[in-house]
mmCIF file of C-alpha atoms and ligand atoms in Angstrom:
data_model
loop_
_atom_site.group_PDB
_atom_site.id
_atom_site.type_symbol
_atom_site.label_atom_id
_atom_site.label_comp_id
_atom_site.label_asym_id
_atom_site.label_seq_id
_atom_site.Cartn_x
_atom_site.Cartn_y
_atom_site.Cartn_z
ATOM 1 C CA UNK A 1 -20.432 0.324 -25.404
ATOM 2 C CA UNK A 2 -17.002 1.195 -24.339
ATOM 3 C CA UNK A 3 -15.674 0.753 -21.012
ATOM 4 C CA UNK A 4 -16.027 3.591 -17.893
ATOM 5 C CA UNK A 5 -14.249 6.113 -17.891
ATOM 6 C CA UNK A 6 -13.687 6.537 -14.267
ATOM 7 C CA UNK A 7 -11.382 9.213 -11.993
ATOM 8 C CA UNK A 8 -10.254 7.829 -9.165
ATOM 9 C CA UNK A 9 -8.829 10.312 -5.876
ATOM 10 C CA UNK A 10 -6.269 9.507 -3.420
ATOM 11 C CA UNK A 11 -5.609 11.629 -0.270
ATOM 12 C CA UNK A 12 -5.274 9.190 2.567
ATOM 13 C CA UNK A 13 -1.969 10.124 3.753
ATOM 14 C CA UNK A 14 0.088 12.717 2.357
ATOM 15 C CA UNK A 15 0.172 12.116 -1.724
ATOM 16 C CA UNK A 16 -2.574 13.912 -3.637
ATOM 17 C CA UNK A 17 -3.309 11.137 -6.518
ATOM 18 C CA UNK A 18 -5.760 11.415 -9.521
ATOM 19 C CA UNK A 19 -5.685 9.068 -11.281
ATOM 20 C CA UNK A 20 -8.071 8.162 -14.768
ATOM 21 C CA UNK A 21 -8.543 4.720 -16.145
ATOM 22 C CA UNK A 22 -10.865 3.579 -18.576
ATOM 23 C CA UNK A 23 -11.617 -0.049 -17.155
ATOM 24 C CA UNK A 24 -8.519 -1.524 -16.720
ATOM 25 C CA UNK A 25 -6.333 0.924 -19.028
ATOM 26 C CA UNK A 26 -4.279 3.506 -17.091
ATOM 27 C CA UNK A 27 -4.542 6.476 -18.795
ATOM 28 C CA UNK A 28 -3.094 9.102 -16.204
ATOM 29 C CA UNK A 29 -1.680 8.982 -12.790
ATOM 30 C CA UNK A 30 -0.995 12.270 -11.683
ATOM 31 C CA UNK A 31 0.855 12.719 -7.898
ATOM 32 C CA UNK A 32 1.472 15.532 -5.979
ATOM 33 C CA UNK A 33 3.580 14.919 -2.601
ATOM 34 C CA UNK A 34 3.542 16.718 1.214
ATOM 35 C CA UNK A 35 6.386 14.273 1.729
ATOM 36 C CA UNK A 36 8.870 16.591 1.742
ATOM 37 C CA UNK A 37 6.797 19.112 4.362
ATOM 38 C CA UNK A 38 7.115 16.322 6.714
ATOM 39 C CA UNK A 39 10.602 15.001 6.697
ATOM 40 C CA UNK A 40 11.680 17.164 9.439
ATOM 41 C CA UNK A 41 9.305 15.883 11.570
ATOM 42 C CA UNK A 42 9.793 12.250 10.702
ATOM 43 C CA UNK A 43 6.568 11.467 10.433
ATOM 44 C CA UNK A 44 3.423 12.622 8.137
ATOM 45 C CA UNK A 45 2.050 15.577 10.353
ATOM 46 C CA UNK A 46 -1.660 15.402 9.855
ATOM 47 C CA UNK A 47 -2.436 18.677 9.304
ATOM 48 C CA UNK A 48 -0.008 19.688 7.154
ATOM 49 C CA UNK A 49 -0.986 16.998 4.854
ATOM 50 C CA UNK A 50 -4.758 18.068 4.833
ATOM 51 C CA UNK A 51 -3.867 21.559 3.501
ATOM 52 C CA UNK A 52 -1.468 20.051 1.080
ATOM 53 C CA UNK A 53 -3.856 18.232 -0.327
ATOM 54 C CA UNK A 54 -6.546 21.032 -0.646
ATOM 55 C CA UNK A 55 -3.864 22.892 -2.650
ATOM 56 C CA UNK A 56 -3.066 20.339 -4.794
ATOM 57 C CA UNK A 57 -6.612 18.940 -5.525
ATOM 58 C CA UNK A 58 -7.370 21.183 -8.570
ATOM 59 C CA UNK A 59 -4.133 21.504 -10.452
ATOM 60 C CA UNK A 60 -3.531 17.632 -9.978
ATOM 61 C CA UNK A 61 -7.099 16.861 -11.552
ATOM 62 C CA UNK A 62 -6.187 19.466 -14.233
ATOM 63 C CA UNK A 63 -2.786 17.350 -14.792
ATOM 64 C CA UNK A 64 -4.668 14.149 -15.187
ATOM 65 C CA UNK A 65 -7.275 15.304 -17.374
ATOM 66 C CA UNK A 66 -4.710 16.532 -19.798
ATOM 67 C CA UNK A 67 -2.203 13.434 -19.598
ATOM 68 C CA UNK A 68 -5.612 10.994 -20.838
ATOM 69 C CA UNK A 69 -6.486 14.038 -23.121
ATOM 70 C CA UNK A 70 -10.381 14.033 -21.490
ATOM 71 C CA UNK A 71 -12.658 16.843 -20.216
ATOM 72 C CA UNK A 72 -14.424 16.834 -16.880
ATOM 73 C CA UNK A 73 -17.658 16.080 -19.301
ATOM 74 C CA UNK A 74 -16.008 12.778 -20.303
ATOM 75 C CA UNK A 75 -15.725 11.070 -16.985
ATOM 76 C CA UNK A 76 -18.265 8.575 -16.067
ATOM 77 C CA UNK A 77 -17.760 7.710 -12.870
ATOM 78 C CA UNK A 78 -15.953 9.240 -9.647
ATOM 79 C CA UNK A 79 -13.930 6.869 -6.981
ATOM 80 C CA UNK A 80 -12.423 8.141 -4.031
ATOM 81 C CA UNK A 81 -10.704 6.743 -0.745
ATOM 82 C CA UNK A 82 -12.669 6.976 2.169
ATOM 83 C CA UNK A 83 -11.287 5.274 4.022
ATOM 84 C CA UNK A 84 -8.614 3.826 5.754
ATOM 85 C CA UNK A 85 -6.349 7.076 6.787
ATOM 86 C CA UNK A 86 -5.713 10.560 8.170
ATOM 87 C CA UNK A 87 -9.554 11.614 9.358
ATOM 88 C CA UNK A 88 -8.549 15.546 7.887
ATOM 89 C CA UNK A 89 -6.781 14.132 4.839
ATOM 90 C CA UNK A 90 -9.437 12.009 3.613
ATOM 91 C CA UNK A 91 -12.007 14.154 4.006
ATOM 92 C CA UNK A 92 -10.265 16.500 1.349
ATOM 93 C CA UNK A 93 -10.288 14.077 -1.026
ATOM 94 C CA UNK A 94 -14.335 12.654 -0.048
ATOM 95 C CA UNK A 95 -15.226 16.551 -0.369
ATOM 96 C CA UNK A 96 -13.589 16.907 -3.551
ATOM 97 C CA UNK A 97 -15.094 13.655 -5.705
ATOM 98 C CA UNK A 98 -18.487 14.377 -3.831
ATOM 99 C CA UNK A 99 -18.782 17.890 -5.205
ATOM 100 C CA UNK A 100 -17.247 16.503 -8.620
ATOM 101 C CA UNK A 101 -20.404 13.960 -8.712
ATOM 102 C CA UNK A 102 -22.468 16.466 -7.948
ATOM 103 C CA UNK A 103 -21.384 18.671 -10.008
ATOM 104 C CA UNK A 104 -21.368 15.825 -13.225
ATOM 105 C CA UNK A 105 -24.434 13.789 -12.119
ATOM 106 C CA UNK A 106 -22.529 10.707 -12.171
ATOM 107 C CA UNK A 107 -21.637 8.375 -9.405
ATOM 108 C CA UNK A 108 -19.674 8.413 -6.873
ATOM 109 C CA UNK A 109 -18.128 5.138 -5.246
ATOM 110 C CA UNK A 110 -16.349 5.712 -2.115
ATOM 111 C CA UNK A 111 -13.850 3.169 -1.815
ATOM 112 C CA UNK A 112 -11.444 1.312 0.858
ATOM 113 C CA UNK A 113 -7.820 2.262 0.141
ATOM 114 C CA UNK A 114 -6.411 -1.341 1.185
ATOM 115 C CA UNK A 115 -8.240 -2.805 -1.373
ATOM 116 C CA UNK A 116 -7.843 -0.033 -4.024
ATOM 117 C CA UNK A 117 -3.703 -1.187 -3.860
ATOM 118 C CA UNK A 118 -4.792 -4.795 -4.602
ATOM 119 C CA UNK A 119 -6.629 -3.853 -7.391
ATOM 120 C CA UNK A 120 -4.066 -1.635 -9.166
ATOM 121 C CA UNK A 121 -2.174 -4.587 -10.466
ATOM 122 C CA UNK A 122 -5.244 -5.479 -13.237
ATOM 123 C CA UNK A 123 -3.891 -2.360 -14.865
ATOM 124 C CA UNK A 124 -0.733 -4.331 -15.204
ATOM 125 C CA UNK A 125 -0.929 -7.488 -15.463
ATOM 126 C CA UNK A 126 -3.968 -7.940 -16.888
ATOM 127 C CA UNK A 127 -6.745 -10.063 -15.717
ATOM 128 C CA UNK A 128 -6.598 -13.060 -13.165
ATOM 129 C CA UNK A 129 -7.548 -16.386 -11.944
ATOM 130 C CA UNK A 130 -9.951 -15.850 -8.920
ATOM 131 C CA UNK A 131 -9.626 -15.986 -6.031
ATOM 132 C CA UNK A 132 -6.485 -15.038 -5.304
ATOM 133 C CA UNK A 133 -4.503 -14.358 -2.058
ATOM 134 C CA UNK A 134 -3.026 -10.880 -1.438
ATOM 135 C CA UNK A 135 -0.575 -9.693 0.154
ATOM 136 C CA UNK A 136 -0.764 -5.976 1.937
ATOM 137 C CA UNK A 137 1.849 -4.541 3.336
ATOM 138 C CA UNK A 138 1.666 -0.824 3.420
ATOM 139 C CA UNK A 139 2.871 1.682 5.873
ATOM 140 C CA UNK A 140 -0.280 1.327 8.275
ATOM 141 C CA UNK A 141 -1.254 -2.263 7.033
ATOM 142 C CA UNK A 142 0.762 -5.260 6.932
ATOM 143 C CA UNK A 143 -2.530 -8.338 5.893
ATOM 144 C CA UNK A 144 -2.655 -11.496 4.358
ATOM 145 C CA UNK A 145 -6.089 -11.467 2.606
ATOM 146 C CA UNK A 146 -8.505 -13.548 0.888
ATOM 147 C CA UNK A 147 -9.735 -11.501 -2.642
ATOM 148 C CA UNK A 148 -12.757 -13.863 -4.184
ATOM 149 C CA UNK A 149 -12.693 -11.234 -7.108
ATOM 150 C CA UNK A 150 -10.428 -8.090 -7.583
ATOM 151 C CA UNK A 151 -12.759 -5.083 -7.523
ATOM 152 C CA UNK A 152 -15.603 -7.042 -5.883
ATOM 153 C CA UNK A 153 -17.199 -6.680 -2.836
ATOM 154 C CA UNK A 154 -15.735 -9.068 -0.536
ATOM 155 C CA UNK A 155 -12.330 -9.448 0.809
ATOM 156 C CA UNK A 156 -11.680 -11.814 4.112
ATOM 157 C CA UNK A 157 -8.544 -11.451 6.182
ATOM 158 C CA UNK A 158 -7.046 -14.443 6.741
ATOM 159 C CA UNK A 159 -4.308 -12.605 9.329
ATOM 160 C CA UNK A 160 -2.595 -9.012 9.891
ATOM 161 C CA UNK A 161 0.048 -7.433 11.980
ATOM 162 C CA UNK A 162 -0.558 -7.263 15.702
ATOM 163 C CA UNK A 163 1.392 -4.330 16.504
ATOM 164 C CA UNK A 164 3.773 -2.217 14.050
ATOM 165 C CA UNK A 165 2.925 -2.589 10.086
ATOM 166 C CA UNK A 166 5.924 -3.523 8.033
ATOM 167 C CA UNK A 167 6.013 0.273 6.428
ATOM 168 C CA UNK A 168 5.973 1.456 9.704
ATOM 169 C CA UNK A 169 8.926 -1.112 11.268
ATOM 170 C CA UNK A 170 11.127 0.298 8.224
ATOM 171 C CA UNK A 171 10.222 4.166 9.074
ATOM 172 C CA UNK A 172 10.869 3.370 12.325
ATOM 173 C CA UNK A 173 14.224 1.662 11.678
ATOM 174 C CA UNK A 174 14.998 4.339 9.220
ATOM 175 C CA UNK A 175 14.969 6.897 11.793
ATOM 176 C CA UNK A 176 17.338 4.887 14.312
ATOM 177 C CA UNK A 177 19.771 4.394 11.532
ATOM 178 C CA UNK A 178 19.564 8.580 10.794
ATOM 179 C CA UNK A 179 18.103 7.594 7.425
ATOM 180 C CA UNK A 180 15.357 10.304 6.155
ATOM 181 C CA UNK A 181 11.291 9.692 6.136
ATOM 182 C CA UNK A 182 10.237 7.921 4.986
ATOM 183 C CA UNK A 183 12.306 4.810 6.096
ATOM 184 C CA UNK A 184 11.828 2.285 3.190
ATOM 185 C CA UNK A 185 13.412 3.539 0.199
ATOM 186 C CA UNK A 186 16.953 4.412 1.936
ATOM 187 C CA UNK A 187 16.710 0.824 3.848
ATOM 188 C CA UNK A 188 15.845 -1.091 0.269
ATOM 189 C CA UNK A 189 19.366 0.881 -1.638
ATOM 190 C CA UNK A 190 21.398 0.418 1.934
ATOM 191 C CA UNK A 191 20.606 -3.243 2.864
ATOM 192 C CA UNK A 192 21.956 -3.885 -1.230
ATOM 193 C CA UNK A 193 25.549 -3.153 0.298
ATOM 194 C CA UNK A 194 24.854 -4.931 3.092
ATOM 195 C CA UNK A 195 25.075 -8.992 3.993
ATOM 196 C CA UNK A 196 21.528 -9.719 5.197
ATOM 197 C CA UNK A 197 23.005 -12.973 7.269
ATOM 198 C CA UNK A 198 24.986 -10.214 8.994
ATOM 199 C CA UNK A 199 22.751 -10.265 12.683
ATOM 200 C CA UNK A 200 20.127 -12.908 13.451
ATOM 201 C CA UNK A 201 17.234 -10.851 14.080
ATOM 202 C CA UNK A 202 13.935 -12.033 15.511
ATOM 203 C CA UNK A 203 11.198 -13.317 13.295
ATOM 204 C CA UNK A 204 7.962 -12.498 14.692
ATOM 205 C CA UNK A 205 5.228 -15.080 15.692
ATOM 206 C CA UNK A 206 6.200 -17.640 13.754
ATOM 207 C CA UNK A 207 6.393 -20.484 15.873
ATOM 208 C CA UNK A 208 4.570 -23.983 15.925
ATOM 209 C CA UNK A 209 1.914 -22.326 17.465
ATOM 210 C CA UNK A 210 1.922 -18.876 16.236
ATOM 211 C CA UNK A 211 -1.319 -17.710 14.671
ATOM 212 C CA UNK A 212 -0.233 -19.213 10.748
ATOM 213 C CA UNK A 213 -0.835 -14.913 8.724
ATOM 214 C CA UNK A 214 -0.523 -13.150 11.607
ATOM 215 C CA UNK A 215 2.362 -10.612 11.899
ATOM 216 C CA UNK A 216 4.681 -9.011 14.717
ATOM 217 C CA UNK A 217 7.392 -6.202 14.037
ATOM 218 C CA UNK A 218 7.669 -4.412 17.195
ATOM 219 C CA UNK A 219 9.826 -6.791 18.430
ATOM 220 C CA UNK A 220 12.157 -6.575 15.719
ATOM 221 C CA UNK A 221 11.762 -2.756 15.716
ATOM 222 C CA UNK A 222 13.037 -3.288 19.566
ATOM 223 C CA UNK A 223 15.687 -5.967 18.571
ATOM 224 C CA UNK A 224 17.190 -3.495 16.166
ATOM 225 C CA UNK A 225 17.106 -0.656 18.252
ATOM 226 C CA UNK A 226 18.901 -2.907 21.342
ATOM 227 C CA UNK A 227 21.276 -3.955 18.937
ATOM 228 C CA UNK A 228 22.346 -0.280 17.837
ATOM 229 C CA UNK A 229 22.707 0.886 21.086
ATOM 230 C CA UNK A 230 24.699 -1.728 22.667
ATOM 231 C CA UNK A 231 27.187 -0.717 19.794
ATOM 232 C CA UNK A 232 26.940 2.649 20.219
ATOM 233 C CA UNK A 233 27.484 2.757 23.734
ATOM 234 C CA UNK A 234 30.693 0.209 23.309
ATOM 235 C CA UNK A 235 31.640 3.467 21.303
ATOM 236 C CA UNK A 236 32.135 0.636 18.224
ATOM 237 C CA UNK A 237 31.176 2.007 14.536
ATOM 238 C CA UNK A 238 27.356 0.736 13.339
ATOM 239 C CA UNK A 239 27.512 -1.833 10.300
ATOM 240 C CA UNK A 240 24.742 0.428 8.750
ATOM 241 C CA UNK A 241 24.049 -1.332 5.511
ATOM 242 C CA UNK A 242 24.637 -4.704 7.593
ATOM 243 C CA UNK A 243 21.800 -3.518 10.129
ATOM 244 C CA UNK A 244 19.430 -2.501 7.249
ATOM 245 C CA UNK A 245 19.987 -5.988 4.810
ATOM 246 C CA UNK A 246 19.919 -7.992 8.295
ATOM 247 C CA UNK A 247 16.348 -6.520 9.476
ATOM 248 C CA UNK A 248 15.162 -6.078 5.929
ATOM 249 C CA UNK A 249 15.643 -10.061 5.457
ATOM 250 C CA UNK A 250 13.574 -10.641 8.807
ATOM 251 C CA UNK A 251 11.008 -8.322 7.574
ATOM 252 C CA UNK A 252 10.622 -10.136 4.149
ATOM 253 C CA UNK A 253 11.394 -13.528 5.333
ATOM 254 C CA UNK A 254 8.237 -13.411 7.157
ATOM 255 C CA UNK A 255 5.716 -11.490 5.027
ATOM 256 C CA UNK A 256 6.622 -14.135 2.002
ATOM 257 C CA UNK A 257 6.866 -17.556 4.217
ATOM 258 C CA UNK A 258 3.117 -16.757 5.541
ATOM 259 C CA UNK A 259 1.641 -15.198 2.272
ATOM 260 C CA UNK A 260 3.103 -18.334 -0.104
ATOM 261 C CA UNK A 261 1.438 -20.556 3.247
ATOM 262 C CA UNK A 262 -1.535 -18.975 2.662
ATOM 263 C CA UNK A 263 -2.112 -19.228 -0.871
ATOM 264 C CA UNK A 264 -1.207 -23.231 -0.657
ATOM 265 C CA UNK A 265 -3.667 -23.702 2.345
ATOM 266 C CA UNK A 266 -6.376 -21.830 0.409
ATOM 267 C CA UNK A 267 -5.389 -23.893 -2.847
ATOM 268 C CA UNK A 268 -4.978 -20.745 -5.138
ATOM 269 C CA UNK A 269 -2.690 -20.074 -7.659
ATOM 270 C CA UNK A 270 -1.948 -16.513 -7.517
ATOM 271 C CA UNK A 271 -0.415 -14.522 -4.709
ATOM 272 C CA UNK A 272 -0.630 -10.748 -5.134
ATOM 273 C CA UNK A 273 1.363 -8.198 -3.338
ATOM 274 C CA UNK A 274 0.391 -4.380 -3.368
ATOM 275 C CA UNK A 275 1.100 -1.484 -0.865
ATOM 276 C CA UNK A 276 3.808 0.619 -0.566
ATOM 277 C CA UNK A 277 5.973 -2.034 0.982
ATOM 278 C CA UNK A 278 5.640 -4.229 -2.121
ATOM 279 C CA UNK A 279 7.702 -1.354 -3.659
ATOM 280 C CA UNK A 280 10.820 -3.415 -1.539
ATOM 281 C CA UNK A 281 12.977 -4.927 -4.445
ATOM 282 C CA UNK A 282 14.223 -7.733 -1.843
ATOM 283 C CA UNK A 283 10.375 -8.480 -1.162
ATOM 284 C CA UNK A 284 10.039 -8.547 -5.075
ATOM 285 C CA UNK A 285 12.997 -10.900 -5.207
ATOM 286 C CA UNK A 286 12.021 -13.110 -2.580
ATOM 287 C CA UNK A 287 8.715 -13.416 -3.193
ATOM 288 C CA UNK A 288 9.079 -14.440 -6.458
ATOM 289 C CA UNK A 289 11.782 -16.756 -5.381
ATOM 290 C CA UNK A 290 9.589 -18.753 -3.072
ATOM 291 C CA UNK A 291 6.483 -18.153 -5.502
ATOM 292 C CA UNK A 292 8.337 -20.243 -8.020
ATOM 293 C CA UNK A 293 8.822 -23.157 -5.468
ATOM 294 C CA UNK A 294 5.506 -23.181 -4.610
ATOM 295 C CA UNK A 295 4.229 -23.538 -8.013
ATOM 296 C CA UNK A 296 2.717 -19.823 -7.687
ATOM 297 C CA UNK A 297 2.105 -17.074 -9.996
ATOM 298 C CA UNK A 298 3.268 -13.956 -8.334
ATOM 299 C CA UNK A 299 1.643 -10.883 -9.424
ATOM 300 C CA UNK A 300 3.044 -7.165 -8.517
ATOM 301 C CA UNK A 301 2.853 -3.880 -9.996
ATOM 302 C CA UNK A 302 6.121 -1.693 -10.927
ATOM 303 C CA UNK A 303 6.978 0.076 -7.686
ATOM 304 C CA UNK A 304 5.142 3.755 -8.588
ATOM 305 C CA UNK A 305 1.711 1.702 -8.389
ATOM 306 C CA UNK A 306 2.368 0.077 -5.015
ATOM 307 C CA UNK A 307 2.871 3.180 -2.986
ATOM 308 C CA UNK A 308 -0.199 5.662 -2.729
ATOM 309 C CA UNK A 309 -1.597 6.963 -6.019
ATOM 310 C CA UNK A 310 -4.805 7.800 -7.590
ATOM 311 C CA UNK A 311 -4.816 5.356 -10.265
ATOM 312 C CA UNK A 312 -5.777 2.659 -8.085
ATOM 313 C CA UNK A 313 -8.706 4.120 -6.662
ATOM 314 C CA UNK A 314 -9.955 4.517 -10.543
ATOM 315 C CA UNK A 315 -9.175 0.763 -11.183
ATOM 316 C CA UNK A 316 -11.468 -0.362 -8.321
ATOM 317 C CA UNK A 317 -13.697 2.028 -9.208
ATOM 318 C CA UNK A 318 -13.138 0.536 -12.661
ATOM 319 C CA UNK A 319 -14.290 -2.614 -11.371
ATOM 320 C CA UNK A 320 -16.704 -2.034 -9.261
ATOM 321 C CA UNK A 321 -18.816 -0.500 -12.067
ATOM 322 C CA UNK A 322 -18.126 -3.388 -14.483
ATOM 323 C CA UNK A 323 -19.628 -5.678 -11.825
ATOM 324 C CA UNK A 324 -22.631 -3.432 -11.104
ATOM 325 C CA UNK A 325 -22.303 -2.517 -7.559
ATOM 326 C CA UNK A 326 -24.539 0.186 -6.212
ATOM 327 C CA UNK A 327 -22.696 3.730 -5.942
ATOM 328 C CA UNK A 328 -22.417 5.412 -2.899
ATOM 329 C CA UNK A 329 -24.482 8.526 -1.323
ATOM 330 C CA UNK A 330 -23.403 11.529 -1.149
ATOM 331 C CA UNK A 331 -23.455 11.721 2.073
ATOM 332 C CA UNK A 332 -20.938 8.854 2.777
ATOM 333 C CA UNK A 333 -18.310 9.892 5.440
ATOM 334 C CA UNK A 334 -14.400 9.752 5.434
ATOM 335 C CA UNK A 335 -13.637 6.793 7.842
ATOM 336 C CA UNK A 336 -10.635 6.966 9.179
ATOM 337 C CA UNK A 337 -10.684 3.574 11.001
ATOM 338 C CA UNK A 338 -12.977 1.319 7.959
ATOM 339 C CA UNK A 339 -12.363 -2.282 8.256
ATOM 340 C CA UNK A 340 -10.228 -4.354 5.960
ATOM 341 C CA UNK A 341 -12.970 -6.064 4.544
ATOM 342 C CA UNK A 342 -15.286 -3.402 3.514
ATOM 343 C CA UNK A 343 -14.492 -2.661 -0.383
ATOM 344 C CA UNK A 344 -17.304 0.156 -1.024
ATOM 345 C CA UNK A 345 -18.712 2.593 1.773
HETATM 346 O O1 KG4 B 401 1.018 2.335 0.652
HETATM 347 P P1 KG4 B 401 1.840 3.480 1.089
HETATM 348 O O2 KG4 B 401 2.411 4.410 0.033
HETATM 349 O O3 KG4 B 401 1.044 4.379 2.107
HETATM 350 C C1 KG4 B 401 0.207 3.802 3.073
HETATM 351 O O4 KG4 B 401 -0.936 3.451 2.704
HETATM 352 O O5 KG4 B 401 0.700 3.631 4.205
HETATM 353 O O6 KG4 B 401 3.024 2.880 1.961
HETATM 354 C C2 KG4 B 401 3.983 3.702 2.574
HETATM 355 C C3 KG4 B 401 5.014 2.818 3.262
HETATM 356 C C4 KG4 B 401 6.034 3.613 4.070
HETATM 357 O O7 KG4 B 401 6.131 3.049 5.358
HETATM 358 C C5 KG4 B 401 7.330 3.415 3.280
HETATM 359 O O8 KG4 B 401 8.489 3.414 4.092
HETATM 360 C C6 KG4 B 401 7.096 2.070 2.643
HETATM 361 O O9 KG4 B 401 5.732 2.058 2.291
HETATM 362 N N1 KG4 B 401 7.916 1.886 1.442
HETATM 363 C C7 KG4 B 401 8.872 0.925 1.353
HETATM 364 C C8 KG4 B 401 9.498 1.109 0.091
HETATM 365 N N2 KG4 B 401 8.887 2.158 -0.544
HETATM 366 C C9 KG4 B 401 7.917 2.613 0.310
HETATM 367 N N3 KG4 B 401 9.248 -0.025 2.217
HETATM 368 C C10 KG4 B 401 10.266 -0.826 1.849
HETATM 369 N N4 KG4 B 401 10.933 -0.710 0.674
HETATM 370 C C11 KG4 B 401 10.580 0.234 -0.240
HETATM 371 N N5 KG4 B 401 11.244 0.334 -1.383
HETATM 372 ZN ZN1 ZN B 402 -1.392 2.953 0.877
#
């Protein structure tokens, strides 16, 4: 028998993704954005996105059923996110993939976002040694986790941010510097041109007897900001790309030390980075640098699967149906606020 065929729908923040995969073969990954509807508000404004994505829902199944060159009859399965994200948002996307079960009679697998970006990178790189650690580090989530199988139903968090998630320190940044929304991409081609030893900035808990995974970057979001002013107001010029490489290296300094920690203490040999943050070519760099040292195989997809798209919600859907787990009711809701560690609602 061949392998699922499985559609997989994104709409947790503000890109409409369908994705198709046929187990862990990406055969379309079809995006539409409400990014630019937001920029002027420099942030994602709910609402907005939640009638974005009802707009886009149709035409960006059509588009994926067309790129794989499969009907609606094909399809064996139907993933969606339900969770985390924007309450209105994902309940576009939970109200589209229910009626498309429905619809079908096939079966729907409502699925946790945070783990749907870990288990994008099997349509890469293939399959891998389990467990493995992961590391998540996405505009809401910034977690070092504990994956006993990619696509199962278990994932432990071994730590997580306390405060600001590393997405959301570089948005935040972003919009001191006068850099548009969101913040990473403009930070990531600034801080090239910029020498990252420029300012000392903080590193976040990790002292002796910091928490060993846990994460802090409101301080550095404050530290940044301080630093800015205190220029400004001297009426000096700000070293832009020197700001941006000099918190960028204290972002990624920390998220690597602590994930590479992690998957030594828990005596794996893969680390795995996902979420849009991962998309960070100095996080890429470093990573790997340190991965190397430690002995580690590092393991990230290209940067279009590590921010928001519908093709990973069809790869753990993928996987979930390959290892038999039991598909959602209909009547599951979109939570907004669903733990870490819950894989399938
Ligand atoms: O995973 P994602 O697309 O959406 C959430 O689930 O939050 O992540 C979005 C976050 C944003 O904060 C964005 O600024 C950040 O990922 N991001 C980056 C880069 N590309 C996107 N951060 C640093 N460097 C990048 N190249
Ligand atoms: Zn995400």
């Amino acid at each position: 028998m061949s392998e699922p065929l499985v559609l997989g729908i994104e709409t947790s923040c503000d890109e409409t993704g369908v994705g198709i995969v046929r187990g862990s073969t990406l055969l379309a990954d079809a995006i539409a954005s409400s990014v630019e509807e937001h920029a002027r508000f420099g942030g994602v404004v709910p609402e907005v996105a939640s009638r974005a994505h009802l707009e886009a829902m149709r035409p960006t199944v059509g588009r994926a059923l067309e790129t794989a060159g499969v009907g609606l009859d094909d399809i064996d399965a139907i993933a969606v996110t339900a969770g985390p994200g924007l309450a209105g948002a994902l309940l576009v996307g939970v109200a589209a993939a229910k009626a498309y079960a429905l619809a079908l009679d096939r079966p729907l697998y409502g699925v946790n976002h945070l783990s749907a970006h870990v288990a994008v990178d099997l349509l890469e790189n293939g399959p891998l040694e389990e467990p493995c650690v992961a590391l998540l580090v996405s505009g809401g989530h910034s977690s070092v986790l504990l994956v006993p199988q990619v696509g199962g139903e278990e994932v432990t968090e071994l730590g997580a941010t306390v405060d600001d998630a590393a997405g959301e320190a570089y948005d935040k940044v972003a919009r001191l510097l006068g850099l548009p929304f969101p913040g990473g991409p403009p930070i990531d081609r600034l801080a090239r041109e910029g020498d990252p030893a420029a300012i000392a900035f903080p590193r976040g808990l990790s002292g002796p007897h910091d928490p060993p995974f846990a994460f802090s970057f409101s301080g550095l979001k404050t530290a940044v900001a301080r630093w800015v002013e205190g220029r400004r107001r001297a009426g000096e010029d700000v070293p832009v790309a020197d700001v941006a490489a000099s918190f960028q290296e204290a972002v990624v300094d920390v998220l690597t030390a602590k994930a590479v920690r992690a998957a030594r203490e828990r005596g794996v040999g893969h680390l795995l980075l996902g979420g849009g943050v991962a998309a960070n070519s100095r996080l890429r760099a470093l990573a790997a640098q340190r991965c190397a040292e430690a002995g580690l195989r590092l393991r990230v997809p290209r940067p279009g699967l590590c921010t928001d798209n519908g093709a990973m919600v069809a790869a753990l859907g993928a996987q979930l149906v390959r290892h038999g787990a039991s598909p959602s009711s209909l009547d599951i809701p979109a939570d907004s606020a669903l733990s870490i560690e819950d894989v399938l609602v």
